[in-house]
Amino acid sequence: MAYETSDNSKTWAVVAAIVVVVFAAIGWLIFRPSGEGGAQGPGGATLTRMPGDANSIIKNRQMSPEDVLAALTTYMPSGKHDDYMMFASGGHGGQVLVIGVPSMRLLKVIGVFTPEPWQGWGFSEETRAVINGKAGDGTDLLWGDTHHPALSETNGEYDGQFLFINDKASARVAVIDLRDFETKQIVKNPLAINDHGGAFVTPDTEWVIEGGQYAHPIGGKYASLADYKKSYRGLVTCWKFDRKKGSIDPSKSFAIELPPYWQDLSDAGKLVSDGWIFLNSFNTEMATGGGEKKGGVWFEAGTTQRDMDYLHVINLKKAIATAAAGKTTTINGFRMIPLQTAASESILYFAPEPKSPHGVDVTPGGEYMVVSGKLDPHVTIFSFQKMMDAIKNKSFSGKDPYGVPIFDFKKVVEKQVELGLGPLHTQFDDKGYAYTSLFLDSAVARWSLGGPYEKLHSDKPWTLVKKIPVQYNVGHLAAAEGDTAKPAGHFLVALNKWSVDRFANVGPLLPQNLQLVDISNPGDKMQVLYDMPIGIGEPHYSQIIKADKIKAWDVYPEIGWSPVTQSKSPKATTVGQERIVRNGNTVEVFMTAIRSHLNPEHVEVKKGDKVIWHVTNVERARDATHGFALFNHNLSLEPGETETISFTATKEGVYPYYCTEFCSALHLEMTGYLLVKP
Amino acid sequence: MAYETSDNSKTWAVVAAIVVVVFAAIGWLIFRPSGEGGAQGPGGATLTRMPGDANSIIKNRQMSPEDVLAALTTYMPSGKHDDYMMFASGGHGGQVLVIGVPSMRLLKVIGVFTPEPWQGWGFSEETRAVINGKAGDGTDLLWGDTHHPALSETNGEYDGQFLFINDKASARVAVIDLRDFETKQIVKNPLAINDHGGAFVTPDTEWVIEGGQYAHPIGGKYASLADYKKSYRGLVTCWKFDRKKGSIDPSKSFAIELPPYWQDLSDAGKLVSDGWIFLNSFNTEMATGGGEKKGGVWFEAGTTQRDMDYLHVINLKKAIATAAAGKTTTINGFRMIPLQTAASESILYFAPEPKSPHGVDVTPGGEYMVVSGKLDPHVTIFSFQKMMDAIKNKSFSGKDPYGVPIFDFKKVVEKQVELGLGPLHTQFDDKGYAYTSLFLDSAVARWSLGGPYEKLHSDKPWTLVKKIPVQYNVGHLAAAEGDTAKPAGHFLVALNKWSVDRFANVGPLLPQNLQLVDISNPGDKMQVLYDMPIGIGEPHYSQIIKADKIKAWDVYPEIGWSPVTQSKSPKATTVGQERIVRNGNTVEVFMTAIRSHLNPEHVEVKKGDKVIWHVTNVERARDATHGFALFNHNLSLEPGETETISFTATKEGVYPYYCTEFCSALHLEMTGYLLVKP
């Protein structure tokens, strides 16, 4: 690992810092408020006194000048709001993390694929129906492996309305509404067992793209690995998003069958490349593993034989037209453009890309596709125009075994820039720089773009400008609006996979380390500002949006709101309408919650009764959330919200129910008794 | 709400800050490293350049001098570790949150009552068996309402070995081992439906105390609310902890039957009061609610009629002896000292306490019990010695309806200190101060202790010294080691229930706001340093321990470790011993995981087979965690760990399994195929 400063220079930095604060202390001594019980400002009001001076804090804490600047840059005074909001996947935690930038404070975890009782996610009838997943063995699926969040876009820029995220483990895509930061829909891919290269949106969010991962027989059939080349396939799925309804329409969506390479990260074209999508792939060797067998080769060796894999270049507009023309086959009720059709209809092309690539990232203007081959020290920059020229001129170097035309690498590549070991993912700023994560180097590389970006910086184009170490094993990067048509610059977050020695020891399972990097200055000036431990999931990718683009609700629009439908619930109960309705062996409770009582406080049923219980929070004050706990249920009822639980009263007894949110001074008194009579 | 500074004084503060940094900038100009591409320190190494100067940052960000000091105090440079670790309950999230202090960074969420797939908690056979809860309606209980964490103690001081936490919703107590920060045991109270006043430990952690909450018929029977006084009861449970085994022994534990008041917070005596425990109660009115009925009274009104409730003063040593003598009744296989026996054997006494109390907190030396009546503006300080004198002299004011002797309030009270509206909980420091949260005032009050603590400070004893506003509605407080025999002082955290306007808007469900307060200076000097949003649970109580007391493992002690038993698993697999064993329709897989392959990579079974699958992570490097995803399972395998999943192969097909932790550059290649043949 490379460090920037030697021990001597660190000592020098500390000395410099101490001198700096001596001057600061002089300034303080001259201008500080004076007096015994608190000093007088010009207005005569009492100033709160200092807990000590900056000098002694910096000295005692042995802070370097860089530490001081980082502290001042990232600290968020009480009541001031972060400039940016980062949406990070939670990996195999199955959720989405919302993080304030630059303070790097976790503002919220959004329940997506995994039930989470604090927010009541999956603990009401309504939200459980959204999760409602089944695993391949028929059991309830109560987790997901979230990888790539995608904010909705308008004209290639984040618009702050929706967030999409995939589940790699079970090939699902979720839709989150950013008016209330809740998941509204989860679609299961009817053809795929797993995914990876999603979710990515087209520049106006008409389509949500879900790329595949490990090849398998399409639609869930069995086939022997001996028949891999014939029976296994890759896949990319284009989900049609209805912005007005806020949901994906599977009936208007379709997939494209791909060769059994392992498709990886993907990105949508924008501006000049609008209408195209790009997917990496690896294991174009079509290795089938089995290292445990005599003569067998582990996947890690078998998938890394070739020097080149294939960037999949897909004409989305043509694919949409082809699907609309009915040139699809239907499997499990879902439309798919067959591989032969994709090749023959000029939907699919391959560009050779070195070696076992991971990320593909489109430049802000859409001109270039930047690919990182994780076993190659370069980033490879493809020219969209050159690829279009090759298609126009029918200039190909050949076809793959499935008949897909392959570009001549030299004719479509713009540049290659050597960065270091293990390049993975690239983001962009507003100054004509790109940033690439280097997993094996544990570093972030800033390099200069050429072409139309050359005028934005004073560095030589297509050149490594600076590498800074991060701790450790960086996966994705996220720059502020750094994958949009208009990157913000300013901040970048390195999503490091290992933290090793960075944090106090919390046992053998360590947090990840998300490091905030200042990228606001050009040239070789970059600084790691902050280490944020993540001990609740493993963020793969994240996106950072300007916070003022998010227009979230303070409270739900009206009393009796169902967040799942984003409309008034038919089971909404208003004050005075609370009731218990018996119909045979079914008892239906219509309850309200308000500080500080639940109405009703007594519910009597008979053993064996089926009980359906609706609770409406009738509060209108912001933050006046109530909870409702009974048996295996916990509801979180935000102001105006209606949710439902149901159960069978299988056992006689007395069961207190209560509000689980500390809502008022008499919160503990906000309770009632369910009596199950013999 | 009271604010400390007027707008004018804020302006003055900003001016002062700017002047301070001008001097700092001068210092920087003199001593800054010079040169074009990075300056030379004395050692000749390149210093990283500044991203800008402190002056412009403070100016641009409009930071006050207090903000600057707070930033410098809380910022944790990369690689430096927090001085303290805070263990906070996660409320109805069901988990425990581990937070670094003073940086207020969330280091880890510990899975306790709620399954959590990132850490594999509840997603392996072994850990699911620990959760294994059943709700009152017979369904699986997959959440909890964690309230009060209790670190294990030796001589009344935290020893960093174990953590206990209760589940209010279902009356359970969990044991967490701080060698690996994982839950080892969950005990369900066989007599109680819910709890609140726990967990609290005795000074050497021989007993873990679980106080009740809402009265109900003991042991889960039905009884009409009309029979409340006769058939409903309160409860306190004393769980025997076996430190060597690291688990609670229910067979050596017992409960004490209490009147049907609603027992609330509790605390154990220490030093001079060692051997006694103290429980608050409210609803000594024995109100039964039903405000929805004609003439009915809501609980919020019915439970707040009396001016006094009862502090339960319990002779634990005598209770232990009484239980050992067999003077118990057994319900659901669990021993209970009947209420009449508790009264007649001089185990239980009542001290009148004002009004609808919430917290009871014992001073560091054990001399005083501090009670906060949430509808009374005072804290009430009881003298343990005076209570002992009253018992000795048989000086009581009478008995309650259940025959329990009641102290004369005036004869056992030491002092009352008026603090403000809605006092809840009290913590202590090393300077002779107590800190009480004021829910309705949204403030933290510092007040001076008397008696043996008077010599530690220069304030008038038993007096309010300072109140500082917090944002908003503070519940518990936690000071560094602030409920032990040796408080550390330094920091205090206000666990505020509402955040309202403190953070960027993330929708109608808002985070809580944990505010760090500097209490290191005496007298009226206190400062809010940091606002930490909590958007993953609602912390009720927390404890803050010196971080160097935690001696957690870097990796598991040996390959094949089962964290649940803290011993080697009989299903451990070493390299070379991987195998697939068929026995009739049962297939058992013994797999290893190492960077970057799973062994075996192929597993073939037949439709209908029962599959039991053990995975051992054979890594020994710190942070080399692997995941394992298949169907509804996700394991987190820390270095050395063995875990098991099982399923029935109900559906033919091809199912990729893979490592879910980004463990190496070839992590995506760490996969395999499960083939379920027709």
PDB file of N, CA, C and O in Angstrom, chain B residues 218-263:
ATOM      1  N   ILE B 218     -51.205 -14.082  35.692  1.00  0.00           N
ATOM      2  CA  ILE B 218     -49.880 -14.707  35.619  1.00  0.00           C
ATOM      3  C   ILE B 218     -49.939 -16.017  34.827  1.00  0.00           C
ATOM      4  O   ILE B 218     -50.857 -16.818  34.998  1.00  0.00           O
ATOM      5  N   GLY B 219     -48.968 -16.191  33.962  1.00  0.00           N
ATOM      6  CA  GLY B 219     -48.795 -17.485  33.279  1.00  0.00           C
ATOM      7  C   GLY B 219     -49.649 -17.653  32.044  1.00  0.00           C
ATOM      8  O   GLY B 219     -49.690 -18.731  31.468  1.00  0.00           O
ATOM      9  N   GLY B 220     -50.378 -16.594  31.637  1.00  0.00           N
ATOM     10  CA  GLY B 220     -51.071 -16.646  30.353  1.00  0.00           C
ATOM     11  C   GLY B 220     -52.508 -17.105  30.396  1.00  0.00           C
ATOM     12  O   GLY B 220     -53.081 -17.454  29.368  1.00  0.00           O
ATOM     13  N   LYS B 221     -53.151 -17.076  31.547  1.00  0.00           N
ATOM     14  CA  LYS B 221     -54.559 -17.467  31.643  1.00  0.00           C
ATOM     15  C   LYS B 221     -55.478 -16.298  31.251  1.00  0.00           C
ATOM     16  O   LYS B 221     -55.072 -15.148  31.213  1.00  0.00           O
ATOM     17  N   TYR B 222     -56.734 -16.637  31.048  1.00  0.00           N
ATOM     18  CA  TYR B 222     -57.751 -15.621  30.813  1.00  0.00           C
ATOM     19  C   TYR B 222     -58.410 -15.223  32.119  1.00  0.00           C
ATOM     20  O   TYR B 222     -58.669 -16.060  32.985  1.00  0.00           O
ATOM     21  N   ALA B 223     -58.660 -13.943  32.275  1.00  0.00           N
ATOM     22  CA  ALA B 223     -59.510 -13.463  33.375  1.00  0.00           C
ATOM     23  C   ALA B 223     -60.158 -12.165  32.928  1.00  0.00           C
ATOM     24  O   ALA B 223     -59.534 -11.360  32.219  1.00  0.00           O
ATOM     25  N   SER B 224     -61.381 -11.955  33.297  1.00  0.00           N
ATOM     26  CA  SER B 224     -62.101 -10.742  32.928  1.00  0.00           C
ATOM     27  C   SER B 224     -61.470  -9.529  33.598  1.00  0.00           C
ATOM     28  O   SER B 224     -60.929  -9.617  34.707  1.00  0.00           O
ATOM     29  N   LEU B 225     -61.546  -8.387  32.943  1.00  0.00           N
ATOM     30  CA  LEU B 225     -61.053  -7.148  33.558  1.00  0.00           C
ATOM     31  C   LEU B 225     -61.853  -6.779  34.796  1.00  0.00           C
ATOM     32  O   LEU B 225     -61.377  -6.017  35.649  1.00  0.00           O
ATOM     33  N   ALA B 226     -63.083  -7.303  34.894  1.00  0.00           N
ATOM     34  CA  ALA B 226     -63.882  -7.077  36.104  1.00  0.00           C
ATOM     35  C   ALA B 226     -63.199  -7.693  37.322  1.00  0.00           C
ATOM     36  O   ALA B 226     -63.422  -7.266  38.456  1.00  0.00           O
ATOM     37  N   ASP B 227     -62.379  -8.699  37.089  1.00  0.00           N
ATOM     38  CA  ASP B 227     -61.647  -9.365  38.177  1.00  0.00           C
ATOM     39  C   ASP B 227     -60.217  -8.861  38.297  1.00  0.00           C
ATOM     40  O   ASP B 227     -59.343  -9.564  38.802  1.00  0.00           O
ATOM     41  N   TYR B 228     -59.978  -7.650  37.808  1.00  0.00           N
ATOM     42  CA  TYR B 228     -58.606  -7.134  37.720  1.00  0.00           C
ATOM     43  C   TYR B 228     -57.852  -7.242  39.043  1.00  0.00           C
ATOM     44  O   TYR B 228     -56.756  -7.794  39.118  1.00  0.00           O
ATOM     45  N   LYS B 229     -58.464  -6.717  40.116  1.00  0.00           N
ATOM     46  CA  LYS B 229     -57.737  -6.660  41.389  1.00  0.00           C
ATOM     47  C   LYS B 229     -57.440  -8.051  41.951  1.00  0.00           C
ATOM     48  O   LYS B 229     -56.451  -8.249  42.642  1.00  0.00           O
ATOM     49  N   LYS B 230     -58.301  -8.990  41.615  1.00  0.00           N
ATOM     50  CA  LYS B 230     -58.128 -10.346  42.132  1.00  0.00           C
ATOM     51  C   LYS B 230     -57.213 -11.189  41.243  1.00  0.00           C
ATOM     52  O   LYS B 230     -56.381 -11.959  41.740  1.00  0.00           O
ATOM     53  N   SER B 231     -57.381 -11.053  39.932  1.00  0.00           N
ATOM     54  CA  SER B 231     -56.752 -12.027  39.026  1.00  0.00           C
ATOM     55  C   SER B 231     -55.567 -11.491  38.234  1.00  0.00           C
ATOM     56  O   SER B 231     -54.820 -12.264  37.649  1.00  0.00           O
ATOM     57  N   TYR B 232     -55.402 -10.184  38.195  1.00  0.00           N
ATOM     58  CA  TYR B 232     -54.272  -9.624  37.441  1.00  0.00           C
ATOM     59  C   TYR B 232     -53.130  -9.343  38.419  1.00  0.00           C
ATOM     60  O   TYR B 232     -53.361  -9.011  39.577  1.00  0.00           O
ATOM     61  N   ARG B 233     -51.906  -9.475  37.935  1.00  0.00           N
ATOM     62  CA  ARG B 233     -50.761  -9.271  38.809  1.00  0.00           C
ATOM     63  C   ARG B 233     -49.589  -8.616  38.076  1.00  0.00           C
ATOM     64  O   ARG B 233     -49.452  -8.731  36.859  1.00  0.00           O
ATOM     65  N   GLY B 234     -48.760  -7.945  38.875  1.00  0.00           N
ATOM     66  CA  GLY B 234     -47.457  -7.500  38.396  1.00  0.00           C
ATOM     67  C   GLY B 234     -46.413  -8.565  38.692  1.00  0.00           C
ATOM     68  O   GLY B 234     -46.711  -9.589  39.329  1.00  0.00           O
ATOM     69  N   LEU B 235     -45.178  -8.286  38.237  1.00  0.00           N
ATOM     70  CA  LEU B 235     -44.165  -9.337  38.302  1.00  0.00           C
ATOM     71  C   LEU B 235     -42.774  -8.725  38.207  1.00  0.00           C
ATOM     72  O   LEU B 235     -42.560  -7.749  37.487  1.00  0.00           O
ATOM     73  N   VAL B 236     -41.850  -9.312  38.957  1.00  0.00           N
ATOM     74  CA  VAL B 236     -40.438  -9.048  38.676  1.00  0.00           C
ATOM     75  C   VAL B 236     -39.739 -10.404  38.657  1.00  0.00           C
ATOM     76  O   VAL B 236     -40.036 -11.275  39.476  1.00  0.00           O
ATOM     77  N   THR B 237     -38.859 -10.566  37.679  1.00  0.00           N
ATOM     78  CA  THR B 237     -38.210 -11.860  37.490  1.00  0.00           C
ATOM     79  C   THR B 237     -36.708 -11.705  37.686  1.00  0.00           C
ATOM     80  O   THR B 237     -36.097 -10.757  37.176  1.00  0.00           O
ATOM     81  N   CYS B 238     -36.130 -12.641  38.444  1.00  0.00           N
ATOM     82  CA  CYS B 238     -34.697 -12.629  38.727  1.00  0.00           C
ATOM     83  C   CYS B 238     -34.076 -13.828  38.020  1.00  0.00           C
ATOM     84  O   CYS B 238     -34.282 -14.976  38.423  1.00  0.00           O
ATOM     85  N   TRP B 239     -33.375 -13.543  36.928  1.00  0.00           N
ATOM     86  CA  TRP B 239     -32.744 -14.601  36.133  1.00  0.00           C
ATOM     87  C   TRP B 239     -31.331 -14.833  36.645  1.00  0.00           C
ATOM     88  O   TRP B 239     -30.555 -13.891  36.776  1.00  0.00           O
ATOM     89  N   LYS B 240     -31.003 -16.090  36.901  1.00  0.00           N
ATOM     90  CA  LYS B 240     -29.658 -16.429  37.383  1.00  0.00           C
ATOM     91  C   LYS B 240     -28.726 -16.545  36.191  1.00  0.00           C
ATOM     92  O   LYS B 240     -28.969 -17.318  35.259  1.00  0.00           O
ATOM     93  N   PHE B 241     -27.656 -15.756  36.218  1.00  0.00           N
ATOM     94  CA  PHE B 241     -26.705 -15.786  35.106  1.00  0.00           C
ATOM     95  C   PHE B 241     -25.472 -16.590  35.482  1.00  0.00           C
ATOM     96  O   PHE B 241     -24.884 -16.387  36.547  1.00  0.00           O
ATOM     97  N   ASP B 242     -25.112 -17.515  34.603  1.00  0.00           N
ATOM     98  CA  ASP B 242     -23.908 -18.336  34.779  1.00  0.00           C
ATOM     99  C   ASP B 242     -22.814 -17.738  33.898  1.00  0.00           C
ATOM    100  O   ASP B 242     -22.783 -17.940  32.692  1.00  0.00           O
ATOM    101  N   ARG B 243     -21.928 -16.985  34.500  1.00  0.00           N
ATOM    102  CA  ARG B 243     -20.928 -16.246  33.728  1.00  0.00           C
ATOM    103  C   ARG B 243     -19.993 -17.196  32.983  1.00  0.00           C
ATOM    104  O   ARG B 243     -19.567 -16.906  31.859  1.00  0.00           O
ATOM    105  N   LYS B 244     -19.700 -18.326  33.605  1.00  0.00           N
ATOM    106  CA  LYS B 244     -18.782 -19.273  32.977  1.00  0.00           C
ATOM    107  C   LYS B 244     -19.385 -19.850  31.698  1.00  0.00           C
ATOM    108  O   LYS B 244     -18.732 -19.938  30.659  1.00  0.00           O
ATOM    109  N   LYS B 245     -20.647 -20.247  31.792  1.00  0.00           N
ATOM    110  CA  LYS B 245     -21.331 -20.797  30.612  1.00  0.00           C
ATOM    111  C   LYS B 245     -21.796 -19.690  29.665  1.00  0.00           C
ATOM    112  O   LYS B 245     -22.160 -19.964  28.526  1.00  0.00           O
ATOM    113  N   GLY B 246     -21.858 -18.475  30.170  1.00  0.00           N
ATOM    114  CA  GLY B 246     -22.316 -17.369  29.334  1.00  0.00           C
ATOM    115  C   GLY B 246     -23.801 -17.427  29.053  1.00  0.00           C
ATOM    116  O   GLY B 246     -24.261 -16.930  28.030  1.00  0.00           O
ATOM    117  N   SER B 247     -24.553 -18.011  29.975  1.00  0.00           N
ATOM    118  CA  SER B 247     -25.994 -18.122  29.718  1.00  0.00           C
ATOM    119  C   SER B 247     -26.798 -18.058  31.014  1.00  0.00           C
ATOM    120  O   SER B 247     -26.274 -18.307  32.107  1.00  0.00           O
ATOM    121  N   ILE B 248     -28.051 -17.736  30.850  1.00  0.00           N
ATOM    122  CA  ILE B 248     -29.005 -17.705  31.951  1.00  0.00           C
ATOM    123  C   ILE B 248     -29.462 -19.127  32.227  1.00  0.00           C
ATOM    124  O   ILE B 248     -29.693 -19.914  31.303  1.00  0.00           O
ATOM    125  N   ASP B 249     -29.622 -19.452  33.511  1.00  0.00           N
ATOM    126  CA  ASP B 249     -30.105 -20.781  33.901  1.00  0.00           C
ATOM    127  C   ASP B 249     -31.533 -20.648  34.440  1.00  0.00           C
ATOM    128  O   ASP B 249     -31.728 -20.286  35.599  1.00  0.00           O
ATOM    129  N   PRO B 250     -32.542 -20.926  33.609  1.00  0.00           N
ATOM    130  CA  PRO B 250     -33.925 -20.742  34.068  1.00  0.00           C
ATOM    131  C   PRO B 250     -34.260 -21.604  35.287  1.00  0.00           C
ATOM    132  O   PRO B 250     -35.084 -21.213  36.109  1.00  0.00           O
ATOM    133  N   SER B 251     -33.589 -22.737  35.412  1.00  0.00           N
ATOM    134  CA  SER B 251     -33.928 -23.629  36.525  1.00  0.00           C
ATOM    135  C   SER B 251     -33.521 -23.026  37.864  1.00  0.00           C
ATOM    136  O   SER B 251     -34.047 -23.406  38.912  1.00  0.00           O
ATOM    137  N   LYS B 252     -32.578 -22.111  37.846  1.00  0.00           N
ATOM    138  CA  LYS B 252     -32.140 -21.457  39.087  1.00  0.00           C
ATOM    139  C   LYS B 252     -32.742 -20.062  39.235  1.00  0.00           C
ATOM    140  O   LYS B 252     -32.379 -19.316  40.142  1.00  0.00           O
ATOM    141  N   SER B 253     -33.623 -19.706  38.335  1.00  0.00           N
ATOM    142  CA  SER B 253     -34.224 -18.379  38.343  1.00  0.00           C
ATOM    143  C   SER B 253     -35.597 -18.423  39.003  1.00  0.00           C
ATOM    144  O   SER B 253     -36.166 -19.494  39.217  1.00  0.00           O
ATOM    145  N   PHE B 254     -36.121 -17.253  39.338  1.00  0.00           N
ATOM    146  CA  PHE B 254     -37.449 -17.201  39.953  1.00  0.00           C
ATOM    147  C   PHE B 254     -38.061 -15.826  39.749  1.00  0.00           C
ATOM    148  O   PHE B 254     -37.356 -14.867  39.398  1.00  0.00           O
ATOM    149  N   ALA B 255     -39.360 -15.746  39.960  1.00  0.00           N
ATOM    150  CA  ALA B 255     -40.070 -14.474  39.870  1.00  0.00           C
ATOM    151  C   ALA B 255     -40.686 -14.138  41.223  1.00  0.00           C
ATOM    152  O   ALA B 255     -40.797 -15.002  42.096  1.00  0.00           O
ATOM    153  N   ILE B 256     -41.049 -12.878  41.382  1.00  0.00           N
ATOM    154  CA  ILE B 256     -41.778 -12.460  42.576  1.00  0.00           C
ATOM    155  C   ILE B 256     -43.103 -11.852  42.116  1.00  0.00           C
ATOM    156  O   ILE B 256     -43.117 -10.930  41.293  1.00  0.00           O
ATOM    157  N   GLU B 257     -44.185 -12.394  42.635  1.00  0.00           N
ATOM    158  CA  GLU B 257     -45.510 -11.865  42.310  1.00  0.00           C
ATOM    159  C   GLU B 257     -45.692 -10.491  42.951  1.00  0.00           C
ATOM    160  O   GLU B 257     -45.303 -10.283  44.106  1.00  0.00           O
ATOM    161  N   LEU B 258     -46.270  -9.560  42.198  1.00  0.00           N
ATOM    162  CA  LEU B 258     -46.465  -8.192  42.692  1.00  0.00           C
ATOM    163  C   LEU B 258     -47.919  -7.780  42.492  1.00  0.00           C
ATOM    164  O   LEU B 258     -48.640  -8.381  41.697  1.00  0.00           O
ATOM    165  N   PRO B 259     -48.368  -6.751  43.183  1.00  0.00           N
ATOM    166  CA  PRO B 259     -49.736  -6.269  42.966  1.00  0.00           C
ATOM    167  C   PRO B 259     -49.911  -5.803  41.515  1.00  0.00           C
ATOM    168  O   PRO B 259     -48.927  -5.498  40.840  1.00  0.00           O
ATOM    169  N   PRO B 260     -51.152  -5.722  41.057  1.00  0.00           N
ATOM    170  CA  PRO B 260     -51.394  -5.372  39.653  1.00  0.00           C
ATOM    171  C   PRO B 260     -51.212  -3.882  39.378  1.00  0.00           C
ATOM    172  O   PRO B 260     -52.062  -3.248  38.762  1.00  0.00           O
ATOM    173  N   TYR B 261     -50.137  -3.299  39.922  1.00  0.00           N
ATOM    174  CA  TYR B 261     -49.693  -1.985  39.488  1.00  0.00           C
ATOM    175  C   TYR B 261     -48.834  -2.236  38.250  1.00  0.00           C
ATOM    176  O   TYR B 261     -48.392  -3.348  38.003  1.00  0.00           O
ATOM    177  N   TRP B 262     -48.605  -1.200  37.489  1.00  0.00           N
ATOM    178  CA  TRP B 262     -47.787  -1.396  36.286  1.00  0.00           C
ATOM    179  C   TRP B 262     -46.333  -1.070  36.639  1.00  0.00           C
ATOM    180  O   TRP B 262     -45.973   0.105  36.764  1.00  0.00           O
ATOM    181  N   GLN B 263     -45.535  -2.107  36.827  1.00  0.00           N
ATOM    182  CA  GLN B 263     -44.134  -1.888  37.167  1.00  0.00           C
ATOM    183  C   GLN B 263     -43.413  -1.288  35.957  1.00  0.00           C
ATOM    184  O   GLN B 263     -43.695  -1.619  34.813  1.00  0.00           O
TER     185      GLN B 263
END
